[in-house]
Coordinates of C-alpha atoms and ligand atoms in Angstrom, one line a residue:
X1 CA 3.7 12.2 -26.5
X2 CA 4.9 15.7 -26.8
X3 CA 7.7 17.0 -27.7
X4 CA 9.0 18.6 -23.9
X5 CA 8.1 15.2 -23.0
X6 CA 11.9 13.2 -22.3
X7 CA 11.7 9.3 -22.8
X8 CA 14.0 7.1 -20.4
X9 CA 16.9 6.5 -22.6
X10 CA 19.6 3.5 -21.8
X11 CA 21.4 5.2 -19.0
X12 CA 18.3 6.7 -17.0
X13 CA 16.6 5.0 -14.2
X14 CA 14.9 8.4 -13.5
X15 CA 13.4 11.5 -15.5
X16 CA 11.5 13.9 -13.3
X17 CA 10.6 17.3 -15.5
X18 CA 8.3 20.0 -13.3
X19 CA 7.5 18.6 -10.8
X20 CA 5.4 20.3 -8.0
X21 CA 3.4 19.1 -5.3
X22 CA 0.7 21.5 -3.8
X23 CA -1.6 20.8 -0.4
X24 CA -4.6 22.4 0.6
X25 CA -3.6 24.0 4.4
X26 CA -5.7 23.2 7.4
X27 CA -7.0 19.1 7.6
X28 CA -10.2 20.6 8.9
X29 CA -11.1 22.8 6.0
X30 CA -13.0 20.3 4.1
X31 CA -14.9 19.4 6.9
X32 CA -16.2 22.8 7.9
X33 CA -17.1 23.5 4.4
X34 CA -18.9 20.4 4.4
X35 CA -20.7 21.1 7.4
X36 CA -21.4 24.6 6.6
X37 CA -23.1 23.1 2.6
X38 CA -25.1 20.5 5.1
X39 CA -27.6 23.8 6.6
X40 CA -26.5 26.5 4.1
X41 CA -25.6 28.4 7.1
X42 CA -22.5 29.9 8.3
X43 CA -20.4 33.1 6.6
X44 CA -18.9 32.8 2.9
X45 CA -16.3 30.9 3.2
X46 CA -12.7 32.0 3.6
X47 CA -10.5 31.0 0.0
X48 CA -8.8 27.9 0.0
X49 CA -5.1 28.1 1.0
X50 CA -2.7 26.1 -0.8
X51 CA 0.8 25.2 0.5
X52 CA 3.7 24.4 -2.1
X53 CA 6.0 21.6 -1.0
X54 CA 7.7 21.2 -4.3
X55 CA 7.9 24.0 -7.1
X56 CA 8.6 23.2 -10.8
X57 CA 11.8 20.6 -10.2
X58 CA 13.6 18.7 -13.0
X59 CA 16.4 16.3 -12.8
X60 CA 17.8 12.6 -14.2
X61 CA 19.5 10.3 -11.9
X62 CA 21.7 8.0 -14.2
X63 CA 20.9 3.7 -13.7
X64 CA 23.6 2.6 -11.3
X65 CA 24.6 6.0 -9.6
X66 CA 24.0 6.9 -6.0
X67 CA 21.9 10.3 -5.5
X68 CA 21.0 12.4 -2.4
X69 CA 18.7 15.3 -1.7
X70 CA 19.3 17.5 1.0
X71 CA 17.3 20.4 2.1
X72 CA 16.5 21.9 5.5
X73 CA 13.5 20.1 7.6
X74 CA 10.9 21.0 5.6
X75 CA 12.6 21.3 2.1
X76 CA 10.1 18.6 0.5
X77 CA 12.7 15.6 0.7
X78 CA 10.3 13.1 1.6
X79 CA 7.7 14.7 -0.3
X80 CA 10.0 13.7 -3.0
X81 CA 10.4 10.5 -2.4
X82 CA 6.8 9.9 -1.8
X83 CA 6.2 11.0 -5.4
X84 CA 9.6 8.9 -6.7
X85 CA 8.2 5.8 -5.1
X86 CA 4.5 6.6 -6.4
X87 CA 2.7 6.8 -3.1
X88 CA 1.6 10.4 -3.9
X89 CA 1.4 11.5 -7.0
X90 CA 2.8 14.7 -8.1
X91 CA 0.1 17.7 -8.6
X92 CA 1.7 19.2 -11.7
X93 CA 5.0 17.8 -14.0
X94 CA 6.3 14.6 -15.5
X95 CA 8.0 11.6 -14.1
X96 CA 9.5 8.5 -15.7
X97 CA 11.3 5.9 -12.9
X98 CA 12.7 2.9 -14.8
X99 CA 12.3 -0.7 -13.2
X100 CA 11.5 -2.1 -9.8
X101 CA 11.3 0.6 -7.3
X102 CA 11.9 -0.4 -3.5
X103 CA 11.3 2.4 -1.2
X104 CA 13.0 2.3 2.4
X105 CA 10.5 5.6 3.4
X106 CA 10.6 4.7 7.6
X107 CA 11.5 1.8 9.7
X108 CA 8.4 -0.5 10.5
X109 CA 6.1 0.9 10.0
X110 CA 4.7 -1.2 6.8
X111 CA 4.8 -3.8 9.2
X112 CA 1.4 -5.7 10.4
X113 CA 2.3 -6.4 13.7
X114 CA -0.1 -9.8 14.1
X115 CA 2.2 -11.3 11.2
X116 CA 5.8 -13.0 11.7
X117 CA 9.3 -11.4 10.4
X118 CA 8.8 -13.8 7.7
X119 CA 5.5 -13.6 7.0
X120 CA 5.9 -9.4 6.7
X121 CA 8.5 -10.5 4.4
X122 CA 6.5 -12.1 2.4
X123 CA 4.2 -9.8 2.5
X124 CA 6.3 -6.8 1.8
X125 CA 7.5 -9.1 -1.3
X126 CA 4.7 -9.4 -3.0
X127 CA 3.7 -5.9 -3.1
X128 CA 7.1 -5.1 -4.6
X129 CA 5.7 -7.5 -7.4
X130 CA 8.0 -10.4 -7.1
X131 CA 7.0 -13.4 -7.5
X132 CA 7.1 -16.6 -4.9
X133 CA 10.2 -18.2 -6.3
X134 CA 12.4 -14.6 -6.1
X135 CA 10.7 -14.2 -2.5
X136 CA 11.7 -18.0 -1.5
X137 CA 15.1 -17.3 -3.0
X138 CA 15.7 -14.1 -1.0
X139 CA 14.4 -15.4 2.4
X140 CA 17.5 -16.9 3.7
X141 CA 19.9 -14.0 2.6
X142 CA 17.3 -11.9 4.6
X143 CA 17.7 -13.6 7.9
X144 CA 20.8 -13.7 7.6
X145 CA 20.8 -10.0 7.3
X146 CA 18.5 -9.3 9.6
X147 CA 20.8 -12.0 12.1
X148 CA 17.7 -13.7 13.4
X149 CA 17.5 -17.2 13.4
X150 CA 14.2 -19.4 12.6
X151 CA 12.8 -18.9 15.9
X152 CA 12.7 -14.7 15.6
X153 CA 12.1 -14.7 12.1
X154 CA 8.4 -17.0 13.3
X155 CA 8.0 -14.0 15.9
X156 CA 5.2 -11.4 15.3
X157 CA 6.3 -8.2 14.8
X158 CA 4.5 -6.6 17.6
X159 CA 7.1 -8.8 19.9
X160 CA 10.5 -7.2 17.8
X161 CA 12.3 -4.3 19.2
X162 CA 13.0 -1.5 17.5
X163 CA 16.5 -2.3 16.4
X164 CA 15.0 -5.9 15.1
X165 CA 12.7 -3.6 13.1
X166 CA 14.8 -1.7 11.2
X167 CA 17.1 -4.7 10.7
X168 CA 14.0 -6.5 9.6
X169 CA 13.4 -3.5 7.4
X170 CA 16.8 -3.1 5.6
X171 CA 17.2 -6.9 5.2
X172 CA 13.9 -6.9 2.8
X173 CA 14.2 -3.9 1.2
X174 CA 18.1 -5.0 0.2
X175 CA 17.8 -8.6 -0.1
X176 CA 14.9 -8.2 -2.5
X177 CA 15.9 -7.2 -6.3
X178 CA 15.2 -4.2 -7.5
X179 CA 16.0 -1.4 -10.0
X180 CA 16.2 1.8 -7.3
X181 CA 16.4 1.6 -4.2
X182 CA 14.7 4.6 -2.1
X183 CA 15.5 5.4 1.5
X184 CA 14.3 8.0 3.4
X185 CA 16.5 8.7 6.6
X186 CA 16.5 5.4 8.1
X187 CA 19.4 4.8 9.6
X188 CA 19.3 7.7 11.8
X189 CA 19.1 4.8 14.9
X190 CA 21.3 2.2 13.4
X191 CA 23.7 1.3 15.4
X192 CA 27.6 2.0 14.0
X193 CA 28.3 -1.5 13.5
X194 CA 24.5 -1.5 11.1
X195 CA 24.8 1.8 9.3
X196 CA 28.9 0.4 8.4
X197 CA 27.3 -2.7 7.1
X198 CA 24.0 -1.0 5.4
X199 CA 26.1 1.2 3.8
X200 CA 28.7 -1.7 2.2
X201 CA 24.9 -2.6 0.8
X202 CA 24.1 -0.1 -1.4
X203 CA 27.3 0.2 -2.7
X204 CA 27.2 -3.4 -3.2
X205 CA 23.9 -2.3 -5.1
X206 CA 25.8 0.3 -7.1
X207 CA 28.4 -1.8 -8.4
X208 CA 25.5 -4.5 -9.6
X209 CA 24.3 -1.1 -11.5
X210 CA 21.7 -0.4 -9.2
X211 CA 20.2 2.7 -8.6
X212 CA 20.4 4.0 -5.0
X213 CA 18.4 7.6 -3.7
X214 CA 20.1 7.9 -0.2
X215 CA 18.4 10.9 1.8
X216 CA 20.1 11.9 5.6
X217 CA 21.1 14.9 7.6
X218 CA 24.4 13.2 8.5
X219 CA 26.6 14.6 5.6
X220 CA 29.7 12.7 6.2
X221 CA 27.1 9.7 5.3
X222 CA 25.8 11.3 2.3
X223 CA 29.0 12.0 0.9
X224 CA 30.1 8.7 1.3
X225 CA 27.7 7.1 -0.4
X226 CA 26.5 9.2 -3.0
X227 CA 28.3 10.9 -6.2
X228 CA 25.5 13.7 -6.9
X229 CA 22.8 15.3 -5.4
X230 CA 19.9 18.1 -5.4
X231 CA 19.6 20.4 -3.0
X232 CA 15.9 21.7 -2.3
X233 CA 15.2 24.9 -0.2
X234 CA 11.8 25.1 0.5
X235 CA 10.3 22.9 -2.8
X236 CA 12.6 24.4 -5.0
X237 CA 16.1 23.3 -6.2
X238 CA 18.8 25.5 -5.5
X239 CA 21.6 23.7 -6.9
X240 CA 22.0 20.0 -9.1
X241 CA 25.4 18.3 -9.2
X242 CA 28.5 16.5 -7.9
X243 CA 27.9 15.5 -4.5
X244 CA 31.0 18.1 -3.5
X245 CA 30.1 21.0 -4.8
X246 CA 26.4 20.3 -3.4
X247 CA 27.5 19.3 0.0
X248 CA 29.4 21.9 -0.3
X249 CA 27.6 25.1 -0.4
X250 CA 24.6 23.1 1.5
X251 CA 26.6 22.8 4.6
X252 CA 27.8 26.2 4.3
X253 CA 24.7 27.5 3.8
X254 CA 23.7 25.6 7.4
X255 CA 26.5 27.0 9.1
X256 CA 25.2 30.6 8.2
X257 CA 21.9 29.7 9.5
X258 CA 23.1 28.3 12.1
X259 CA 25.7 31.3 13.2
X260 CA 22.8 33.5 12.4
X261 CA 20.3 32.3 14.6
X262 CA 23.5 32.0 17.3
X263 CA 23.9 36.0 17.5
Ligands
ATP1 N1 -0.1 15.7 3.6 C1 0.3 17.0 3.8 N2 -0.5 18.0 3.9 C2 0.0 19.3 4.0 N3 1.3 19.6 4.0 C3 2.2 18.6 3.9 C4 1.8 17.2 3.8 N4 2.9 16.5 3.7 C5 3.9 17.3 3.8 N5 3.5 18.6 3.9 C6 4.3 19.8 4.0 O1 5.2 19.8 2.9 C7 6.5 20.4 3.3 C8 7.6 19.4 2.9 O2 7.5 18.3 3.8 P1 8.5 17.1 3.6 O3 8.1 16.1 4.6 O4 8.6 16.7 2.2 O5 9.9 17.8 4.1 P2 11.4 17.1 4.4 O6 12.3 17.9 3.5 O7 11.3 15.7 4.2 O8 11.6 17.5 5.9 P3 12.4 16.7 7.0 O9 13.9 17.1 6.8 O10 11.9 17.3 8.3 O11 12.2 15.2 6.9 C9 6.4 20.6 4.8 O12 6.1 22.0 5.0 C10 5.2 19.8 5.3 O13 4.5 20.4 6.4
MG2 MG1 11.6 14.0 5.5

């Protein structure tokens, strides 16, 4: 291990040092190049265009605290949390997440529809990596969540509307235990009385010492929940701290844009 490599110590549930993510630009590039080896025909080809959706970013999130990003659409938020939750990996840097990681990244849509609320429980479970007595354990407290009784929770998916789904989605991914907790602005279509009682969650979460990373254009949500945050503007991080001071200048810096693109 070298030296500019950090180690978890006892406080961190997360290490991230450098981390950039880069895309080649255009889905059909690879194709047409393909085609064009197949008969050696066809001009020389145009350079490879890479896109950067995260640039050299570092940061610790402490075990038990509540952290945001915020960016503008397009900052690399979810790019982020793709990488936190080790869906994508990160082209370039270093990343250390301690524990159990359950990531909230859209409503649904890890769903099979052909398989009951329960049995997408279930499901969902075991790819988290628990085992059948934690998932039997957590299946009532999920219902009860979820408020579906036996008869919706033995429903296929396909048949839930959305609403059920993202209750169905929140009761698993909260029910379930875990070290951090990852979502990804999912309770943009909560209803008040859901996003009041998701939100009494992950505080709930907190206070066990639970990591939560809580990411949402609603602000006044954001500051409720969280205590620090990172703001990213376009892949790069503009400013790391207290969730006022971040806030802060973030929604000031909307408003400019915002008054600017008024006149
Ligand atoms: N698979 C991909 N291939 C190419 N570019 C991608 C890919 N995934 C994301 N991007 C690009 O990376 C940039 C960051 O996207 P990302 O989804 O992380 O932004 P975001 O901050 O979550 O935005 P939003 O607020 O709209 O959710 C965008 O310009 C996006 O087009
Ligand atoms: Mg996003």
């Amino acid at each position: 291990m070298s030296s500019e490599t950090p180690v978890l110590d006892e406080v961190s549930a997360v290490r991230a040092r450098g981390l950039s993510k880069s895309y080649e630009l255009g889905e059909l590039a690879s194709l047409k190049r393909t085609l064009r080896s197949i008969t050696r025909l066809g001009r020389a080809q145009p350079p490879v265009e890479r896109f950067h959706a995260l640039r050299d970013v570092s940061f610790d999130i402490a075990r038990g605290e509540a952290f945001t990003i915020l960016g503008h659409n397009g900052s690399g938020k979810t790019t982020m949390m793709s990488i936190l939750a080790a869906i994508t990996p990160p082209s370039d840097g270093w990343l250390d997440v301690r524990g159990r990681v359950v990531p909230v990244l859209s409503v649904g849509s890890s769903f099979h529809p052909d398989l009951t609320g329960e049995e997408n429980a279930v499901l969902f479970g075991t790819i988290l990596g628990l085992d059948g007595d934690e998932i039997a354990e957590a299946m009532p407290g999920i219902a009860e969540f979820a408020e579906m009784d036996a008869d919706h929770m033995e429903t296929p998916v396909k048949r839930f509307s959305e609403g059920m789904k993202a209750r169905l989605t929140f009761a698993t991914a909260l029910r379930f235990p875990a070290d951090v907790y990852i979502f990804d602005e999912v309770l943009t279509f909560a209803d008040d009385h859901f996003k009041a009682t998701c939100v009494d969650e992950m505080r709930r979460l907190v206070r066990e010492g639970r990591t939560v990373i809580f990411v949402s254009h609603e602000l006044d949500l954001v500051r409720d929940i969280c205590t620090r945050g990172l703001w990213l503007d376009r892949g790069e991080v503009r400013l790391l701290g207290e969730i006022e001071e971040v806030a802060g200048e973030y929604a000031a810096a909307r408003a400019r844009h915002e008054r600017a693109i008024a006149t």
